[in-house]
Coordinates of C-alpha atoms in Angstrom, one line a residue:
Chain E
M22 CA 26.6 72.5 -27.5
I23 CA 28.0 69.3 -28.2
V24 CA 30.0 69.5 -24.9
V25 CA 26.5 70.3 -23.0
G26 CA 24.9 67.2 -24.6
L27 CA 27.8 65.3 -23.2
C28 CA 27.8 66.7 -20.0
L29 CA 23.5 66.0 -20.0
L30 CA 24.4 62.2 -20.7
A31 CA 26.8 61.9 -18.8
A32 CA 24.2 63.8 -15.7
A33 CA 21.9 61.1 -16.6
M34 CA 23.5 57.7 -16.6
L35 CA 24.4 59.0 -12.9
V36 CA 21.0 59.6 -12.1
L37 CA 19.6 56.6 -13.4
G38 CA 22.0 54.3 -11.7
F39 CA 24.6 53.6 -14.5
E40 CA 27.9 52.3 -13.1
M41 CA 30.0 55.1 -12.4
F42 CA 32.5 53.4 -14.6
L43 CA 29.8 53.9 -17.4
V44 CA 28.8 57.2 -16.3
M45 CA 32.7 58.3 -16.9
G46 CA 33.4 55.8 -19.8
V47 CA 30.4 56.3 -22.2
P48 CA 30.4 60.1 -22.6
S49 CA 34.3 60.1 -23.4
I50 CA 34.3 57.9 -25.8
A51 CA 31.5 59.8 -27.4
A52 CA 34.0 62.9 -26.9
K53 CA 36.3 61.1 -28.6
Y54 CA 33.9 60.3 -31.7
A55 CA 32.6 63.7 -31.9
F56 CA 35.7 65.6 -31.3
N57 CA 39.0 63.7 -32.2
P58 CA 37.2 61.5 -35.4
F59 CA 40.8 61.1 -36.6
M60 CA 42.3 59.5 -33.7
P61 CA 43.0 55.8 -33.4
D62 CA 40.3 54.0 -31.2
I63 CA 42.8 52.4 -29.5
V64 CA 43.9 55.3 -28.2
I65 CA 41.6 54.5 -25.1
I66 CA 42.2 51.4 -24.0
Q67 CA 46.1 52.9 -24.1
K68 CA 44.7 55.9 -21.8
I69 CA 42.9 53.7 -19.3
V70 CA 45.7 51.0 -19.1
G71 CA 48.2 53.6 -18.9
G72 CA 46.1 55.4 -16.0
L73 CA 47.1 52.2 -14.0
G74 CA 50.5 52.5 -14.9
A75 CA 52.0 55.1 -12.2
S76 CA 54.0 53.4 -9.2
T77 CA 52.7 55.9 -7.0
L78 CA 49.2 54.2 -7.6
L79 CA 50.9 50.6 -6.3
A80 CA 50.2 52.3 -2.9
I81 CA 47.0 51.8 -3.1
P82 CA 46.6 48.1 -3.6
F83 CA 48.8 47.2 -1.0
F84 CA 46.7 49.9 1.2
I85 CA 43.5 48.4 0.3
F86 CA 45.0 44.8 1.1
A87 CA 46.4 45.7 4.3
A88 CA 43.1 47.5 5.6
D89 CA 40.9 44.6 4.9
L90 CA 43.7 42.4 6.5
M91 CA 43.7 44.3 9.8
T92 CA 39.8 44.7 9.4
R93 CA 39.3 41.0 9.4
G94 CA 42.2 40.8 12.4
E95 CA 42.9 42.1 15.8
I96 CA 44.7 45.3 15.1
A97 CA 41.9 47.1 14.9
R98 CA 40.1 45.9 18.3
R99 CA 43.7 46.2 20.6
L100 CA 43.9 49.7 19.2
T101 CA 40.7 50.8 20.3
G102 CA 41.6 49.0 23.9
L103 CA 44.5 50.6 24.0
V104 CA 43.0 54.4 23.3
K105 CA 40.1 53.4 25.8
A106 CA 42.4 52.8 28.3
T107 CA 44.3 55.9 28.2
M108 CA 41.6 58.2 28.4
G109 CA 38.4 56.5 28.3
H110 CA 38.0 57.4 31.9
Y111 CA 37.9 60.9 31.8
A112 CA 34.8 63.7 31.2
G113 CA 32.9 62.6 27.4
G114 CA 36.4 59.7 27.7
V115 CA 34.0 57.4 25.8
G116 CA 33.2 59.4 23.2
H117 CA 36.4 61.1 22.7
T118 CA 37.7 57.4 23.0
A119 CA 35.7 56.8 19.5
V120 CA 37.0 60.0 17.5
V121 CA 41.0 59.0 18.6
S122 CA 40.4 55.6 17.5
C123 CA 39.5 56.5 13.8
M124 CA 42.3 58.9 13.9
A125 CA 44.6 56.0 15.6
F126 CA 43.0 53.1 13.0
G127 CA 43.7 55.8 10.1
S128 CA 47.2 55.7 10.7
V129 CA 47.2 52.3 9.5
C130 CA 44.4 52.5 7.2
G131 CA 43.6 55.0 4.8
S132 CA 39.9 54.5 4.2
A133 CA 37.2 56.0 5.7
P134 CA 34.4 53.1 5.2
A135 CA 36.8 50.7 5.8
T136 CA 37.4 52.3 9.1
V137 CA 33.7 52.4 9.2
A138 CA 33.8 48.6 9.0
A139 CA 36.7 48.3 11.0
L140 CA 35.7 49.9 14.3
G141 CA 31.6 50.7 14.2
R142 CA 30.7 47.3 16.0
L143 CA 33.3 48.0 18.4
L144 CA 32.6 51.9 19.5
Y145 CA 28.8 51.9 18.8
P146 CA 27.9 49.6 22.0
E147 CA 29.8 52.0 24.2
L148 CA 28.9 54.6 23.2
L149 CA 24.9 53.8 23.9
R150 CA 25.9 52.1 27.0
A151 CA 28.0 55.7 28.4
G152 CA 24.5 57.4 27.5
Y153 CA 25.2 58.9 24.6
R154 CA 21.9 59.4 22.1
E155 CA 22.0 56.9 19.3
R156 CA 21.6 59.1 16.8
F157 CA 24.5 61.0 18.1
S158 CA 26.9 57.8 18.2
L159 CA 25.5 56.8 14.7
G160 CA 26.8 60.2 13.5
L161 CA 30.1 59.9 15.5
I162 CA 31.3 56.9 14.2
A163 CA 30.2 57.6 10.5
A164 CA 32.1 61.0 10.9
S165 CA 35.0 60.1 12.9
A166 CA 35.8 57.7 9.9
E167 CA 36.9 60.4 8.1
C168 CA 40.2 61.2 9.4
A169 CA 41.0 57.8 8.1
L170 CA 40.9 59.4 5.0
L171 CA 43.4 62.2 6.1
I172 CA 46.1 61.0 8.2
P173 CA 48.4 59.4 7.0
P174 CA 48.3 56.5 4.7
S175 CA 45.6 58.3 2.5
I176 CA 44.5 56.3 -0.3
T177 CA 42.8 60.0 -1.7
L178 CA 45.8 61.8 -1.1
I179 CA 48.0 59.0 -3.0
I180 CA 45.6 59.8 -5.9
Y181 CA 45.7 63.6 -5.8
G182 CA 49.6 63.5 -6.1
W183 CA 49.4 60.7 -9.0
L184 CA 46.9 63.3 -10.8
T185 CA 48.8 66.6 -10.0
G186 CA 52.6 65.5 -9.7
T187 CA 52.3 66.6 -5.9
S188 CA 55.1 64.7 -3.2
I189 CA 53.0 62.2 -1.5
A190 CA 55.3 62.9 1.8
A191 CA 54.7 66.7 1.4
L192 CA 50.6 65.7 0.9
F193 CA 50.7 62.7 4.0
A194 CA 52.5 65.6 6.7
G195 CA 49.9 68.2 5.8
G196 CA 46.8 65.2 5.8
L197 CA 48.7 64.6 9.2
A198 CA 47.8 68.5 10.7
V199 CA 44.6 68.7 8.7
G200 CA 43.6 65.1 10.3
I201 CA 44.6 66.0 14.0
A202 CA 42.3 69.6 13.1
L203 CA 39.4 67.3 12.1
G204 CA 39.6 65.2 15.2
L205 CA 39.7 68.2 17.3
G206 CA 36.6 69.5 16.2
F207 CA 34.8 66.7 16.7
M208 CA 36.1 66.1 20.0
V209 CA 35.3 69.4 20.7
Q210 CA 31.3 68.7 19.8
V211 CA 31.4 65.5 22.1
Q212 CA 32.6 67.4 25.0
L213 CA 29.4 69.6 24.3
E214 CA 27.3 66.5 23.6
T215 CA 28.7 64.8 27.1
W216 CA 27.5 67.6 29.2
R217 CA 23.8 68.2 27.5
S218 CA 23.6 64.3 27.2
G219 CA 25.3 63.7 30.8
A220 CA 27.0 60.8 29.6
K221 CA 29.0 59.1 31.6
P222 CA 33.0 58.4 31.3
A223 CA 34.3 54.4 31.3
P224 CA 35.3 53.1 34.9
R225 CA 39.2 53.7 35.7
P226 CA 40.9 51.4 34.2
A227 CA 42.4 49.2 37.1
P228 CA 46.2 49.8 38.1
G229 CA 48.0 47.8 35.9
Q230 CA 44.9 47.6 33.1
R231 CA 46.3 50.0 31.2
W232 CA 49.9 48.9 30.8
Q233 CA 48.2 45.5 29.5
A234 CA 46.2 47.1 27.0
F235 CA 49.6 48.7 25.9
V236 CA 51.3 45.8 25.8
A237 CA 48.3 44.0 23.7
A238 CA 48.2 46.5 21.8
L239 CA 52.2 47.0 20.9
W240 CA 52.4 45.0 17.8
A241 CA 49.2 47.2 16.5
L242 CA 51.4 50.2 17.0
G243 CA 54.4 48.8 15.5
M244 CA 52.7 49.5 12.0
P245 CA 51.8 53.5 12.1
V246 CA 55.4 53.2 13.0
I247 CA 56.4 51.3 10.0
I248 CA 54.6 53.2 7.7
L249 CA 55.2 56.9 8.8
G250 CA 58.9 56.1 10.0
G251 CA 60.0 54.2 6.8
I252 CA 58.3 57.2 4.8
Y253 CA 60.1 60.1 6.8
G254 CA 63.0 58.6 8.0
G255 CA 63.5 57.9 3.8
I256 CA 63.9 53.9 3.9
F257 CA 60.8 53.4 1.3
T258 CA 58.9 55.0 -0.4
A259 CA 54.9 55.4 -0.7
T260 CA 54.7 52.2 -2.2
E261 CA 57.1 50.3 -0.6
A262 CA 55.8 51.3 3.0
A263 CA 52.6 49.7 1.8
A264 CA 53.4 46.7 0.8
V265 CA 55.3 46.3 4.1
A266 CA 52.2 47.3 5.9
V267 CA 50.9 44.1 4.4
G268 CA 53.9 42.4 5.2
Y269 CA 53.5 43.2 8.5
A270 CA 49.7 43.0 8.6
V271 CA 50.2 38.8 7.8
F272 CA 52.6 38.4 10.1
V273 CA 50.9 40.1 12.9
E274 CA 47.5 38.8 12.3
T275 CA 48.6 34.8 11.5
V276 CA 51.2 34.4 13.4
V277 CA 50.9 36.3 16.4
F278 CA 47.2 37.4 16.9
R279 CA 46.2 34.0 15.0
A280 CA 43.5 35.8 14.0
Y281 CA 42.8 33.9 10.9
G282 CA 44.8 30.8 8.5
L283 CA 45.9 30.7 5.5
A284 CA 42.4 29.9 4.0
E285 CA 41.1 33.3 5.7
L286 CA 44.6 35.1 4.4
V287 CA 43.4 33.9 0.3
T288 CA 40.1 34.9 1.0
I289 CA 40.8 38.0 2.0
A290 CA 43.3 38.2 -1.2
E291 CA 40.7 37.7 -3.6
R292 CA 38.0 40.0 -1.5
S293 CA 40.7 42.8 -1.5
A294 CA 41.5 41.9 -5.6
V295 CA 38.0 43.0 -5.9
T296 CA 37.9 45.9 -4.3
I297 CA 41.0 47.3 -6.1
A298 CA 39.3 46.2 -9.4
V299 CA 36.4 48.7 -8.3
V300 CA 38.6 51.2 -7.5
F301 CA 41.0 50.9 -10.2
I302 CA 39.0 51.0 -13.2
L303 CA 37.5 54.3 -12.3
L304 CA 41.2 55.7 -12.0
G305 CA 41.7 54.2 -15.5
M306 CA 38.2 56.0 -16.9
G307 CA 39.4 58.7 -14.5
S308 CA 42.9 59.2 -17.6
L309 CA 40.1 59.1 -20.4
V310 CA 38.0 61.5 -18.9
S311 CA 41.3 63.3 -17.7
Y312 CA 42.5 63.5 -21.3
F313 CA 39.4 65.0 -22.9
I314 CA 39.4 67.7 -20.4
T315 CA 43.0 68.6 -21.5
L316 CA 42.2 68.3 -25.2
A317 CA 39.3 70.4 -24.7
R318 CA 41.7 73.4 -22.5
V319 CA 38.8 73.5 -20.4
P320 CA 41.3 74.7 -17.4
D321 CA 42.8 77.4 -19.9
L322 CA 39.1 78.2 -20.3
L323 CA 38.3 77.9 -16.4
L324 CA 41.9 80.4 -15.7
V325 CA 40.8 83.0 -18.8
F326 CA 37.1 82.7 -17.4
L327 CA 38.2 83.7 -13.7
Q328 CA 40.8 85.9 -14.7
D329 CA 38.3 87.8 -16.6
N330 CA 36.0 87.9 -13.7
H331 CA 39.3 89.2 -11.2
V332 CA 38.5 86.2 -9.4
N333 CA 41.4 85.9 -6.3
W334 CA 42.1 82.3 -4.7
V335 CA 40.0 82.9 -1.7
V336 CA 37.2 83.8 -3.5
F337 CA 38.0 80.2 -6.0
L338 CA 39.0 78.5 -3.1
L339 CA 34.8 79.0 -1.9
A340 CA 34.2 78.5 -5.1
V341 CA 35.6 75.0 -5.2
N342 CA 34.3 74.3 -1.7
V343 CA 30.8 74.8 -2.7
V344 CA 31.2 73.0 -5.9
L345 CA 32.6 70.2 -4.4
F346 CA 30.1 70.2 -1.7
V347 CA 27.3 69.9 -3.6
A348 CA 28.9 67.3 -6.2
G349 CA 29.7 65.4 -2.8
M350 CA 26.3 65.1 -2.1
F351 CA 25.4 62.9 -5.4
V352 CA 28.4 61.9 -6.4
D353 CA 31.2 59.1 -5.6
P354 CA 34.1 61.5 -4.0
N355 CA 37.1 59.3 -5.9
S356 CA 35.1 60.2 -9.3
I357 CA 34.6 63.8 -8.1
L358 CA 38.4 63.8 -8.0
L359 CA 39.2 62.5 -10.8
V360 CA 36.6 64.2 -12.9
M361 CA 37.5 68.2 -10.7
V362 CA 41.1 68.1 -10.0
P363 CA 42.3 67.9 -13.7
A364 CA 40.4 70.6 -14.4
L365 CA 40.8 72.7 -10.8
Y366 CA 44.2 72.4 -10.3
P367 CA 46.4 74.2 -12.9
V368 CA 44.4 77.2 -12.2
S369 CA 44.6 77.2 -8.3
V370 CA 48.8 76.9 -9.3
A371 CA 48.2 79.8 -11.2
L372 CA 46.1 81.5 -8.6
G373 CA 48.9 80.8 -6.4
I374 CA 47.9 78.5 -4.4
D375 CA 50.1 75.8 -3.2
P376 CA 49.7 72.5 -4.2
V377 CA 49.9 70.6 -0.8
H378 CA 47.5 73.6 0.5
F379 CA 45.1 72.9 -2.2
G380 CA 45.1 69.0 -2.1
L381 CA 44.2 69.1 1.9
V382 CA 41.3 71.7 0.4
I383 CA 40.2 68.9 -2.4
C384 CA 40.4 65.8 0.3
L385 CA 38.8 67.6 2.8
N386 CA 35.5 68.1 0.9
I387 CA 36.1 64.8 0.0
C388 CA 36.3 63.6 3.2
I389 CA 32.5 65.7 4.0
G390 CA 31.2 63.8 0.4
M391 CA 31.9 60.3 2.2
I392 CA 29.0 61.5 5.5
T393 CA 26.6 64.1 3.4
P394 CA 23.4 62.8 2.1
P395 CA 21.9 61.2 0.2
F396 CA 24.7 59.3 -1.1
G397 CA 27.4 59.3 1.3
L398 CA 29.3 56.1 1.3
D399 CA 30.0 56.2 4.9
L400 CA 26.5 56.5 6.1
F401 CA 25.8 53.5 3.9
V402 CA 28.7 51.5 5.1
A403 CA 27.7 52.4 8.4
S404 CA 24.1 51.4 8.0
S405 CA 25.2 48.1 6.8
T406 CA 27.8 47.1 10.0
L407 CA 25.8 48.9 12.6
G408 CA 22.1 47.4 11.6
R409 CA 20.6 50.3 11.8
P410 CA 18.2 52.2 8.9
V411 CA 20.7 54.7 6.9
E412 CA 17.5 57.3 7.7
Q413 CA 18.4 57.0 11.4
I414 CA 22.5 57.8 10.6
I415 CA 21.4 60.7 8.4
A416 CA 19.4 62.4 11.0
G417 CA 22.8 61.9 13.1
I418 CA 24.9 63.7 10.4
W419 CA 24.1 66.9 10.1
P420 CA 25.9 68.2 13.3
F421 CA 29.1 66.7 12.1
V422 CA 28.4 68.0 8.4
L423 CA 28.5 71.3 10.0
T424 CA 31.3 71.2 12.2
N425 CA 33.8 69.3 9.0
I426 CA 32.0 73.1 6.9
L427 CA 33.7 75.2 9.8
V428 CA 37.3 72.7 9.8
L429 CA 36.9 73.1 6.1
M430 CA 36.8 76.9 6.0
I431 CA 39.5 77.2 8.4
I432 CA 41.9 74.8 6.6
S433 CA 40.9 77.1 3.5
Y434 CA 41.7 80.2 4.6
V435 CA 44.8 79.5 6.9
P436 CA 46.9 77.6 4.6
A437 CA 49.9 77.3 7.4
I438 CA 48.0 74.2 9.2
S439 CA 48.4 71.9 5.8
T440 CA 51.6 73.5 4.9
A441 CA 53.5 73.8 8.4
L442 CA 54.3 70.4 8.3
P443 CA 55.5 69.5 5.1
R444 CA 57.5 72.6 4.7
L445 CA 59.2 71.9 8.3
L446 CA 60.1 68.0 6.8
F447 CA 61.4 68.7 3.5
Chain X
M5 CA 25.3 23.3 -17.2
I6 CA 25.7 27.1 -17.3
G7 CA 25.6 27.1 -13.7
G8 CA 28.8 24.8 -13.8
A9 CA 30.4 26.8 -16.3
L10 CA 29.8 29.8 -14.5
A11 CA 31.3 28.4 -11.1
G12 CA 34.0 26.8 -13.0
L13 CA 34.3 30.7 -14.0
R14 CA 34.2 32.3 -10.9
L15 CA 36.9 29.2 -9.3
V16 CA 39.2 30.4 -11.5
E17 CA 38.9 34.3 -11.2
R18 CA 38.9 34.0 -7.4
A19 CA 41.9 32.1 -8.0
L20 CA 44.2 34.3 -10.1
L21 CA 42.3 37.7 -7.8
A22 CA 44.2 36.0 -4.9
G23 CA 47.6 34.6 -6.7
I24 CA 48.3 37.4 -8.2
L25 CA 47.7 39.9 -5.5
L26 CA 49.5 37.5 -3.2
L27 CA 52.0 37.1 -5.4
L28 CA 52.7 41.3 -6.0
S29 CA 53.0 41.7 -2.4
A30 CA 55.1 38.8 -1.9
A31 CA 57.5 40.3 -4.8
F32 CA 57.4 44.1 -3.4
I33 CA 58.5 42.5 0.2
L34 CA 61.0 40.8 -1.2
N35 CA 62.6 43.7 -2.9
I36 CA 62.9 45.6 0.0
A37 CA 64.0 42.9 2.2
V38 CA 67.2 42.4 -0.3
R39 CA 67.7 45.7 -0.7
S40 CA 67.8 46.3 3.1
L41 CA 69.1 42.6 4.3
L42 CA 71.5 42.0 0.6
P43 CA 72.3 45.4 -1.1
A44 CA 74.7 43.4 -3.6
Y45 CA 71.4 41.4 -4.7
A46 CA 69.0 44.1 -5.3
S47 CA 69.7 45.2 -8.7
A48 CA 68.6 41.1 -9.4
L49 CA 65.0 42.0 -8.3
A50 CA 64.7 45.6 -10.3
W51 CA 62.6 43.6 -12.4
V52 CA 59.8 44.3 -9.6
D53 CA 58.8 47.6 -10.3
E54 CA 57.8 46.2 -13.5
F55 CA 56.0 43.1 -12.8
G56 CA 54.1 45.4 -10.5
V57 CA 52.2 47.3 -13.4
F58 CA 51.4 44.1 -14.9
A59 CA 50.1 42.3 -12.0
L60 CA 47.8 45.3 -11.3
A61 CA 46.4 45.6 -14.8
W62 CA 45.5 41.6 -14.7
V63 CA 43.7 42.2 -10.9
V64 CA 41.9 45.3 -12.2
F65 CA 40.6 43.6 -15.4
L66 CA 40.1 40.3 -14.0
G67 CA 38.1 41.4 -11.0
L68 CA 35.3 43.4 -13.4
G69 CA 33.8 41.0 -13.6
L70 CA 33.1 39.7 -10.1
A71 CA 32.7 43.2 -8.4
L72 CA 29.6 43.7 -11.0
E73 CA 28.1 40.1 -10.4
R74 CA 28.6 40.9 -6.5
R75 CA 27.5 44.6 -6.8
Q76 CA 30.5 46.2 -5.9
H77 CA 30.9 48.5 -8.4
I78 CA 29.8 52.0 -7.6
A79 CA 26.7 53.3 -8.7
M80 CA 23.8 56.0 -7.7
T81 CA 20.7 53.9 -7.9
A82 CA 18.7 55.7 -5.0
L83 CA 16.4 57.6 -7.5
R84 CA 15.8 54.0 -9.4
Q85 CA 15.0 52.8 -6.6
S86 CA 12.0 55.2 -6.2
L87 CA 11.0 54.6 -9.8
G88 CA 7.6 52.4 -10.8
P89 CA 8.2 48.6 -11.3
A90 CA 8.0 49.1 -15.0
M91 CA 9.5 52.4 -15.5
R92 CA 12.6 50.7 -13.5
R93 CA 12.8 47.9 -15.3
G94 CA 13.4 49.5 -18.8
V95 CA 16.4 51.3 -16.6
V96 CA 17.6 48.3 -15.6
L97 CA 17.2 46.8 -19.6
L98 CA 19.0 50.3 -20.5
V99 CA 21.7 49.8 -18.0
N100 CA 23.0 46.4 -19.0
L101 CA 22.1 46.9 -22.5
T102 CA 24.9 49.7 -22.6
G103 CA 27.2 48.1 -20.3
L104 CA 27.2 44.9 -22.5
A105 CA 27.7 47.0 -25.4
A106 CA 30.6 49.2 -23.7
S107 CA 32.0 45.9 -22.5
L108 CA 32.3 44.4 -26.1
Y109 CA 33.2 47.8 -27.7
L110 CA 36.3 48.1 -25.1
A111 CA 37.0 44.3 -25.2
K112 CA 37.2 44.7 -29.3
L113 CA 39.8 47.5 -28.9
G114 CA 41.8 45.9 -26.5
L115 CA 42.0 43.0 -28.7
D116 CA 43.0 45.2 -31.3
I117 CA 45.7 46.9 -29.1
A118 CA 46.6 43.3 -27.7
M119 CA 47.0 41.9 -31.8
L120 CA 49.1 45.3 -33.1
V121 CA 51.2 44.7 -29.6
A122 CA 51.9 41.3 -30.7
R123 CA 52.7 42.4 -34.4
S124 CA 55.2 45.0 -33.6
G125 CA 57.1 42.2 -31.0
Q126 CA 57.1 45.0 -28.4
I127 CA 59.4 43.5 -25.4
S128 CA 59.6 45.1 -22.0
P129 CA 62.5 47.3 -21.0
I130 CA 63.5 44.6 -17.6
L131 CA 61.3 41.8 -17.2
N132 CA 62.2 40.9 -21.2
V133 CA 58.4 39.7 -22.2
S134 CA 56.5 40.6 -24.6
M135 CA 53.9 43.7 -23.7
V136 CA 51.0 41.7 -25.2
W137 CA 50.8 40.5 -21.4
L138 CA 50.2 43.8 -20.5
Y139 CA 47.0 44.0 -22.5
A140 CA 46.2 40.5 -23.2
V141 CA 43.6 40.6 -20.0
V142 CA 41.7 44.0 -21.0
P143 CA 39.7 42.0 -23.7
I144 CA 39.7 39.2 -21.3
G145 CA 38.6 41.4 -18.7
F146 CA 36.0 43.3 -20.7
L147 CA 35.0 39.9 -22.2
F148 CA 33.9 38.5 -18.9
L149 CA 32.1 41.8 -17.5
G150 CA 30.7 41.8 -21.0
L151 CA 29.1 38.3 -19.8
R152 CA 28.0 39.5 -16.4
Y153 CA 25.6 41.8 -18.3
L154 CA 24.5 39.1 -20.1
L155 CA 23.3 37.1 -17.3
A156 CA 21.8 40.5 -15.9
L157 CA 20.0 40.8 -18.8
C158 CA 19.0 36.9 -19.2
G159 CA 17.7 37.4 -15.3
V160 CA 20.6 34.9 -14.6
A161 CA 22.3 37.5 -12.1
A162 CA 20.5 40.6 -11.0
P163 CA 21.9 44.4 -11.7
A164 CA 23.2 46.7 -8.6
P165 CA 20.9 47.6 -6.2
D166 CA 22.9 49.8 -3.7
V167 CA 25.3 52.5 -3.6
A168 CA 27.2 51.2 -0.7
A169 CA 30.1 48.0 -0.8
E170 CA 31.3 47.5 2.0
N171 CA 34.8 46.9 0.9
H172 CA 35.3 50.1 -0.5
P173 CA 37.7 52.2 0.5

């Protein structure tokens, strides 16, 4: 009865627009008093602060900072320039450029909204000029940015790895395969739309232009080499790779490209720090929620229920996908991750699902939550970045949501796509 | 007077946030550089990981108030926007009151744990500094957050109207 009351309290706070850290924190504090009244109150702070103390999580502030440094600098523009020079003149090339640019930026940045913010203004006018419908162009940009959450580095996968103790490097390897699969899904969609709308490719680059674009992007290309090469070469941990990414971004943007000076660098650091606070207070509150979920033996009860009903991994993943899809429409994806994974992960292990495979299924659901109306974060970022009403972006997003669901089903029921690369590498 | 004090507080928060994040990045980069180029001296920088935990806590808790002021905290406010003006005012009042009460409660617990750690004399294993440095920022951060909720209640700052924040990952 009290549990139902607490769930209702959280739901009411959510729909009334309370800040998410309150939605997670206040019912958790109430749960402490309801179920564990003799537990010292300071456990609450211990759990919140303890949630920030894992060394794995330190990669996140660095990746957020590096993404902000690149978003406000030249790296995004130069990567896009190279992709366009390479493939823009083929049939559907401008649309494909949008998808592949998001994937390329995703390989240096672990955040989907940051990818929309960095690339949206570069890609949108090009798509319209090529003849793609406005609605399709808006949807394509918001959706393609999801690849950044899957292609390493990925903030979502780092959080999942921290919550479950799964190797970040293995998750990153799986994320690369799934990110490419999703990107290919969007490229098929671009090709169909190109035939339908008759959109024109970009003009063929003049001789030497492609080489110029490559030279211009050389410093930007160094970033994925450092991050991925460093992690898989055994030189860095994910956290160290993230710190090196910050150093490299500062060097390239301020010294090589001279995109901004010291004053702007300090401003970017300050803005990134506030973003880090927004993310990490959710992680801290998530630790608190997860603690009480474990104390209440929610995973055990869930497993007993599933075993009693003879639920196998196929049905379990279907149920997880449906629940996360619906939750993703209304709740912030990171919060879903923090609340659901501690309850679902032990069950997935008991049902024999590979932790990397389960992580990628969860991450793909988080991606879908980024673009599903009414509360998909990418929709709002695309709206503010491109200056278009959010309703117009929502109108264009549905075909991409369908592609996402199709890819999600394939990833859910063909585990090898997620697990083959990690097994090959480790 | 209040405006001047608030501007001063903001300046301190911003300077500390930028400074700590830059210092944290520099420390990790230095650590990797030394380990790669001068491995004999790598152990001299063993404190970096522990410093990272302390610095991250400072960034997170010091950033809470500014994030609220800038409406960057995630909140699903679409339903609230569809309410009538009187209902909306009521909900906003409830949100701000709850936020203020939760902030003050967590600040008090933060102070309790900081005092407890201070009394115990607990020292961090590698940096060899008091663990109070880790917990002291908790009451400070929640007090700054509570202050922003109080200001919102007094109508000095408006509550968050939007879900999106461009910087949010």
